[in-house]
PDB file of C-alpha atoms in Angstrom:
ATOM      1  CA  MET O   1       0.000   0.000   0.000  1.00  0.00           C
ATOM      2  CA  LYS O   2       1.330   3.439  -0.951  1.00  0.00           C
ATOM      3  CA  MET O   3       2.178   5.838   1.846  1.00  0.00           C
ATOM      4  CA  ALA O   4       0.884   9.354   2.431  1.00  0.00           C
ATOM      5  CA  TYR O   5       2.586  12.503   3.631  1.00  0.00           C
ATOM      6  CA  GLY O   6       1.144  14.812   6.247  1.00  0.00           C
ATOM      7  CA  PHE O   7       2.212  18.352   7.063  1.00  0.00           C
ATOM      8  CA  ILE O   8       1.223  20.573   9.961  1.00  0.00           C
ATOM      9  CA  GLU O   9       2.491  24.130  10.010  1.00  0.00           C
ATOM     10  CA  THR O  10       2.516  25.583  13.504  1.00  0.00           C
ATOM     11  CA  ALA O  11       3.329  28.933  15.042  1.00  0.00           C
ATOM     12  CA  GLY O  12       6.501  28.130  16.977  1.00  0.00           C
ATOM     13  CA  LEU O  13       8.744  25.192  17.732  1.00  0.00           C
ATOM     14  CA  THR O  14       6.985  24.239  20.974  1.00  0.00           C
ATOM     15  CA  ALA O  15       3.678  23.812  19.169  1.00  0.00           C
ATOM     16  CA  ALA O  16       5.437  21.707  16.505  1.00  0.00           C
ATOM     17  CA  ILE O  17       6.936  19.391  19.114  1.00  0.00           C
ATOM     18  CA  THR O  18       3.543  19.069  20.821  1.00  0.00           C
ATOM     19  CA  ALA O  19       1.899  18.327  17.453  1.00  0.00           C
ATOM     20  CA  SER O  20       4.573  15.687  16.725  1.00  0.00           C
ATOM     21  CA  ASP O  21       3.842  14.003  20.046  1.00  0.00           C
ATOM     22  CA  ILE O  22       0.082  13.970  19.397  1.00  0.00           C
ATOM     23  CA  LEU O  23       0.542  12.666  15.832  1.00  0.00           C
ATOM     24  CA  LEU O  24       2.856   9.827  16.821  1.00  0.00           C
ATOM     25  CA  LYS O  25       0.616   8.759  19.719  1.00  0.00           C
ATOM     26  CA  ALA O  26      -2.583   8.911  17.643  1.00  0.00           C
ATOM     27  CA  ALA O  27      -1.543   6.602  14.811  1.00  0.00           C
ATOM     28  CA  ASN O  28       1.210   4.432  13.396  1.00  0.00           C
ATOM     29  CA  LEU O  29       3.198   7.245  11.763  1.00  0.00           C
ATOM     30  CA  THR O  30       6.841   8.029  11.074  1.00  0.00           C
ATOM     31  CA  LEU O  31       8.213  11.475  11.809  1.00  0.00           C
ATOM     32  CA  ILE O  32      10.207  12.676   8.794  1.00  0.00           C
ATOM     33  CA  GLY O  33      11.303  15.876  10.442  1.00  0.00           C
ATOM     34  CA  LEU O  34      10.627  19.387  11.616  1.00  0.00           C
ATOM     35  CA  GLU O  35      11.407  22.173   9.181  1.00  0.00           C
ATOM     36  CA  LEU O  36      11.929  25.678  10.453  1.00  0.00           C
ATOM     37  CA  THR O  37      10.487  28.043   7.877  1.00  0.00           C
ATOM     38  CA  LYS O  38      12.041  31.399   7.143  1.00  0.00           C
ATOM     39  CA  GLY O  39       9.966  34.141   8.712  1.00  0.00           C
ATOM     40  CA  PHE O  40       7.091  34.373  11.175  1.00  0.00           C
ATOM     41  CA  GLY O  41       8.574  31.622  13.397  1.00  0.00           C
ATOM     42  CA  TYR O  42       6.585  28.875  11.715  1.00  0.00           C
ATOM     43  CA  THR O  43       7.635  25.248  11.935  1.00  0.00           C
ATOM     44  CA  VAL O  44       6.407  22.438   9.689  1.00  0.00           C
ATOM     45  CA  VAL O  45       5.977  18.925  11.080  1.00  0.00           C
ATOM     46  CA  LYS O  46       6.429  16.335   8.321  1.00  0.00           C
ATOM     47  CA  ILE O  47       5.127  12.790   8.805  1.00  0.00           C
ATOM     48  CA  GLU O  48       4.444   9.729   6.695  1.00  0.00           C
ATOM     49  CA  GLY O  49       2.295   6.637   7.065  1.00  0.00           C
ATOM     50  CA  ASN O  50      -0.633   4.973   5.346  1.00  0.00           C
ATOM     51  CA  VAL O  51      -3.440   7.288   4.273  1.00  0.00           C
ATOM     52  CA  SER O  52      -5.872   6.431   7.086  1.00  0.00           C
ATOM     53  CA  ALA O  53      -3.172   6.777   9.763  1.00  0.00           C
ATOM     54  CA  VAL O  54      -2.121  10.201   8.467  1.00  0.00           C
ATOM     55  CA  LYS O  55      -5.756  11.370   8.412  1.00  0.00           C
ATOM     56  CA  ALA O  56      -6.310  10.053  11.953  1.00  0.00           C
ATOM     57  CA  GLY O  57      -3.197  11.836  13.200  1.00  0.00           C
ATOM     58  CA  MET O  58      -4.207  15.101  11.546  1.00  0.00           C
ATOM     59  CA  ASP O  59      -7.706  14.871  13.045  1.00  0.00           C
ATOM     60  CA  ALA O  60      -6.200  14.283  16.502  1.00  0.00           C
ATOM     61  CA  CYS O  61      -4.012  17.374  16.124  1.00  0.00           C
ATOM     62  CA  SER O  62      -6.829  19.614  14.950  1.00  0.00           C
ATOM     63  CA  ALA O  63      -8.948  18.540  17.930  1.00  0.00           C
ATOM     64  CA  ALA O  64      -6.180  18.972  20.544  1.00  0.00           C
ATOM     65  CA  PRO O  65      -6.982  21.870  22.894  1.00  0.00           C
ATOM     66  CA  GLU O  66      -3.279  22.599  23.578  1.00  0.00           C
ATOM     67  CA  LEU O  67      -2.785  23.437  19.889  1.00  0.00           C
ATOM     68  CA  LEU O  68      -5.818  25.726  19.632  1.00  0.00           C
ATOM     69  CA  GLY O  69      -4.727  28.813  17.713  1.00  0.00           C
ATOM     70  CA  LYS O  70      -1.220  27.421  17.109  1.00  0.00           C
ATOM     71  CA  ILE O  71      -1.937  25.470  13.910  1.00  0.00           C
ATOM     72  CA  VAL O  72      -1.463  27.589  10.792  1.00  0.00           C
ATOM     73  CA  SER O  73      -2.260  24.927   8.187  1.00  0.00           C
ATOM     74  CA  ILE O  74      -2.718  21.180   7.722  1.00  0.00           C
ATOM     75  CA  SER O  75      -2.100  19.272   4.509  1.00  0.00           C
ATOM     76  CA  ILE O  76      -2.247  15.606   3.472  1.00  0.00           C
ATOM     77  CA  ILE O  77      -0.807  14.202   0.255  1.00  0.00           C
ATOM     78  CA  PRO O  78      -2.218  10.689  -0.285  1.00  0.00           C
ATOM     79  CA  ARG O  79      -0.176   8.398  -2.536  1.00  0.00           C
ATOM     80  CA  PRO O  80       2.373  11.055  -3.638  1.00  0.00           C
ATOM     81  CA  LEU O  81       4.428  10.762  -6.787  1.00  0.00           C
ATOM     82  CA  ASP O  82       7.996   9.536  -6.356  1.00  0.00           C
ATOM     83  CA  ASN O  83       9.363  12.949  -7.380  1.00  0.00           C
ATOM     84  CA  ILE O  84       7.809  14.538  -4.298  1.00  0.00           C
ATOM     85  CA  ASP O  85      10.181  12.540  -2.035  1.00  0.00           C
ATOM     86  CA  MET O  86      13.099  14.813  -2.837  1.00  0.00           C
ATOM     87  CA  LEU O  87      11.105  17.849  -1.680  1.00  0.00           C
ATOM     88  CA  VAL O  88       9.709  16.293   1.476  1.00  0.00           C
ATOM     89  CA  LYS O  89      12.824  14.484   2.634  1.00  0.00           C
ATOM     90  CA  ASN O  90      15.180  17.385   1.896  1.00  0.00           C
ATOM     91  CA  ASP O  91      17.650  17.511   4.798  1.00  0.00           C
ATOM     92  CA  GLU O  92      18.868  21.017   3.996  1.00  0.00           C
ATOM     93  CA  ASN O  93      16.143  22.746   6.028  1.00  0.00           C
ATOM     94  CA  ASN O  94      15.170  19.775   8.170  1.00  0.00           C
ATOM     95  CA  TRP O  95      15.909  20.636  11.803  1.00  0.00           C
ATOM     96  CA  PHE O  96      15.179  17.123  13.082  1.00  0.00           C
ATOM     97  CA  SER O  97      17.531  15.441  10.611  1.00  0.00           C
ATOM     98  CA  LYS O  98      20.303  17.983  11.202  1.00  0.00           C
ATOM     99  CA  LYS O  99      20.232  17.342  14.950  1.00  0.00           C
ATOM    100  CA  GLU O 100      20.174  13.599  14.405  1.00  0.00           C
ATOM    101  CA  ASN O 101      23.026  13.759  11.881  1.00  0.00           C
ATOM    102  CA  THR O 102      25.205  15.949  14.092  1.00  0.00           C
ATOM    103  CA  GLN O 103      24.933  13.437  16.922  1.00  0.00           C
ATOM    104  CA  ASN O 104      25.831  10.552  14.623  1.00  0.00           C
ATOM    105  CA  ASN O 105      28.589  12.312  12.704  1.00  0.00           C
ATOM    106  CA  LYS O 106      30.719  14.114  15.282  1.00  0.00           C
ATOM    107  CA  VAL O 107      33.863  12.742  13.648  1.00  0.00           C
ATOM    108  CA  SER O 108      32.942  14.282  10.284  1.00  0.00           C
ATOM    109  CA  ASP O 109      32.220  17.629  11.985  1.00  0.00           C
ATOM    110  CA  THR O 110      35.720  17.591  13.480  1.00  0.00           C
ATOM    111  CA  GLU O 111      37.193  16.794  10.086  1.00  0.00           C
ATOM    112  CA  GLU O 112      35.208  19.632   8.492  1.00  0.00           C
ATOM    113  CA  LYS O 113      36.459  22.082  11.140  1.00  0.00           C
ATOM    114  CA  GLU O 114      40.059  21.010  10.520  1.00  0.00           C
ATOM    115  CA  GLU O 115      39.599  21.427   6.760  1.00  0.00           C
ATOM    116  CA  SER O 116      38.072  24.850   7.335  1.00  0.00           C
ATOM    117  CA  LYS O 117      41.044  25.914   9.497  1.00  0.00           C
ATOM    118  CA  GLU O 118      43.485  24.711   6.844  1.00  0.00           C
ATOM    119  CA  HIS O 119      41.552  26.665   4.203  1.00  0.00           C
ATOM    120  CA  GLU O 120      41.687  29.815   6.363  1.00  0.00           C
ATOM    121  CA  LYS O 121      45.465  29.382   6.782  1.00  0.00           C
ATOM    122  CA  GLU O 122      45.856  29.100   2.990  1.00  0.00           C
ATOM    123  CA  ILE O 123      43.893  32.329   2.504  1.00  0.00           C
ATOM    124  CA  ILE O 124      46.092  34.151   5.043  1.00  0.00           C
ATOM    125  CA  VAL O 125      49.260  32.912   3.324  1.00  0.00           C
ATOM    126  CA  GLN O 126      47.897  34.026  -0.057  1.00  0.00           C
ATOM    127  CA  LYS O 127      47.108  37.487   1.340  1.00  0.00           C
ATOM    128  CA  GLU O 128      50.604  37.779   2.759  1.00  0.00           C
ATOM    129  CA  LYS O 129      52.142  36.795  -0.572  1.00  0.00           C
ATOM    130  CA  LYS O 130      49.952  39.237  -2.463  1.00  0.00           C
ATOM    131  CA  ASP O 131      51.771  42.526  -2.981  1.00  0.00           C
ATOM    132  CA  ILE O 132      49.455  45.193  -1.647  1.00  0.00           C
ATOM    133  CA  PRO O 133      50.558  48.578  -2.934  1.00  0.00           C
ATOM    134  CA  GLY O 134      50.577  51.130  -0.113  1.00  0.00           C
ATOM    135  CA  LYS O 135      49.028  54.506  -0.585  1.00  0.00           C
ATOM    136  CA  THR O 136      50.038  57.743   1.022  1.00  0.00           C
ATOM    137  CA  LYS O 137      47.626  59.735   3.126  1.00  0.00           C
ATOM    138  CA  ASP O 138      47.324  62.310   0.332  1.00  0.00           C
ATOM    139  CA  GLU O 139      46.416  59.598  -2.184  1.00  0.00           C
ATOM    140  CA  LEU O 140      43.788  58.192   0.204  1.00  0.00           C
ATOM    141  CA  GLU O 141      42.249  61.636   0.769  1.00  0.00           C
ATOM    142  CA  LYS O 142      41.875  62.115  -2.995  1.00  0.00           C
ATOM    143  CA  MET O 143      39.917  58.865  -3.315  1.00  0.00           C
ATOM    144  CA  LYS O 144      36.117  58.791  -3.268  1.00  0.00           C
ATOM    145  CA  VAL O 145      34.351  57.372  -0.184  1.00  0.00           C
ATOM    146  CA  VAL O 146      33.007  54.463  -2.262  1.00  0.00           C
ATOM    147  CA  GLU O 147      36.551  53.553  -3.309  1.00  0.00           C
ATOM    148  CA  LEU O 148      37.795  53.836   0.281  1.00  0.00           C
ATOM    149  CA  ARG O 149      35.035  51.552   1.526  1.00  0.00           C
ATOM    150  CA  LYS O 150      35.866  48.982  -1.133  1.00  0.00           C
ATOM    151  CA  LEU O 151      39.556  49.163  -0.218  1.00  0.00           C
ATOM    152  CA  ALA O 152      38.735  48.838   3.504  1.00  0.00           C
ATOM    153  CA  ARG O 153      36.791  45.631   2.790  1.00  0.00           C
ATOM    154  CA  GLU O 154      39.629  44.204   0.690  1.00  0.00           C
ATOM    155  CA  LEU O 155      42.279  44.974   3.301  1.00  0.00           C
ATOM    156  CA  ASP O 156      40.421  43.660   6.374  1.00  0.00           C
ATOM    157  CA  THR O 157      40.930  46.834   8.371  1.00  0.00           C
ATOM    158  CA  SER O 158      39.967  47.108  12.027  1.00  0.00           C
ATOM    159  CA  ILE O 159      36.578  48.561  11.065  1.00  0.00           C
ATOM    160  CA  PRO O 160      33.967  45.759  11.338  1.00  0.00           C
ATOM    161  CA  ARG O 161      32.613  44.780   7.915  1.00  0.00           C
ATOM    162  CA  ASN O 162      29.044  45.704   8.833  1.00  0.00           C
ATOM    163  CA  LYS O 163      30.207  49.210   9.871  1.00  0.00           C
ATOM    164  CA  ILE O 164      32.284  49.990   6.766  1.00  0.00           C
ATOM    165  CA  LYS O 165      29.248  51.112   4.780  1.00  0.00           C
ATOM    166  CA  TYR O 166      28.538  53.781   7.458  1.00  0.00           C
ATOM    167  CA  ALA O 167      32.140  54.933   7.958  1.00  0.00           C
ATOM    168  CA  LYS O 168      33.003  58.534   7.150  1.00  0.00           C
ATOM    169  CA  LYS O 169      35.847  59.452   4.809  1.00  0.00           C
ATOM    170  CA  LYS O 170      38.103  60.682   7.635  1.00  0.00           C
ATOM    171  CA  GLU O 171      37.708  57.431   9.573  1.00  0.00           C
ATOM    172  CA  LEU O 172      38.364  55.335   6.463  1.00  0.00           C
ATOM    173  CA  VAL O 173      41.509  57.298   5.591  1.00  0.00           C
ATOM    174  CA  GLU O 174      42.842  56.906   9.157  1.00  0.00           C
ATOM    175  CA  GLU O 175      42.128  53.172   9.341  1.00  0.00           C
ATOM    176  CA  ILE O 176      43.526  52.349   5.907  1.00  0.00           C
ATOM    177  CA  GLY O 177      46.579  54.517   6.634  1.00  0.00           C
ATOM    178  CA  ALA O 178      47.089  52.667   9.945  1.00  0.00           C
ATOM    179  CA  TYR O 179      46.754  49.374   8.089  1.00  0.00           C
ATOM    180  CA  TYR O 180      49.476  50.328   5.609  1.00  0.00           C
ATOM    181  CA  GLN O 181      51.731  51.501   8.465  1.00  0.00           C
ATOM    182  CA  SER O 182      51.313  48.169  10.238  1.00  0.00           C
ATOM    183  CA  LEU O 183      52.593  46.403   7.098  1.00  0.00           C
ATOM    184  CA  ASP O 184      55.866  48.315   7.226  1.00  0.00           C
TER     185      ASP O 184
END
């Protein structure tokens, strides 16, 4: 017998966890995952099971008093096409699968961190090798603010990246000048 997918979109993670508990207790269902949507704090509970079990679980959730006002939408896809699997079982946004995978793959996380550190070291070495032509204070003062901001981003000055776009010309000239002096 072909399976069905069920989705409950809730307002908040707590409501999603409560809905998952109700669904799994109400019928013989498998929890695929919880997907945190972007915006409004919504969370989607994704389940699968046979069609009647999914409908029974959804009915139990809609009738639960603790979820009153917390359910945004409910959807059932009976006997979905095989192509739908890749959308439903997508681990990229699946909070439940990410947590499960991180517990099972701690070794691979450590390896990824080591690779990331090695990559960062390579970038630093490349920057050091790159000949950065220094500019005098007069040359910097003649530059436009847009050019100074671009240069500040390229040089990794002490101005935080999110503050560079608000920096005044005087501040940019001083910071870039200090950067060039530190190279000497």
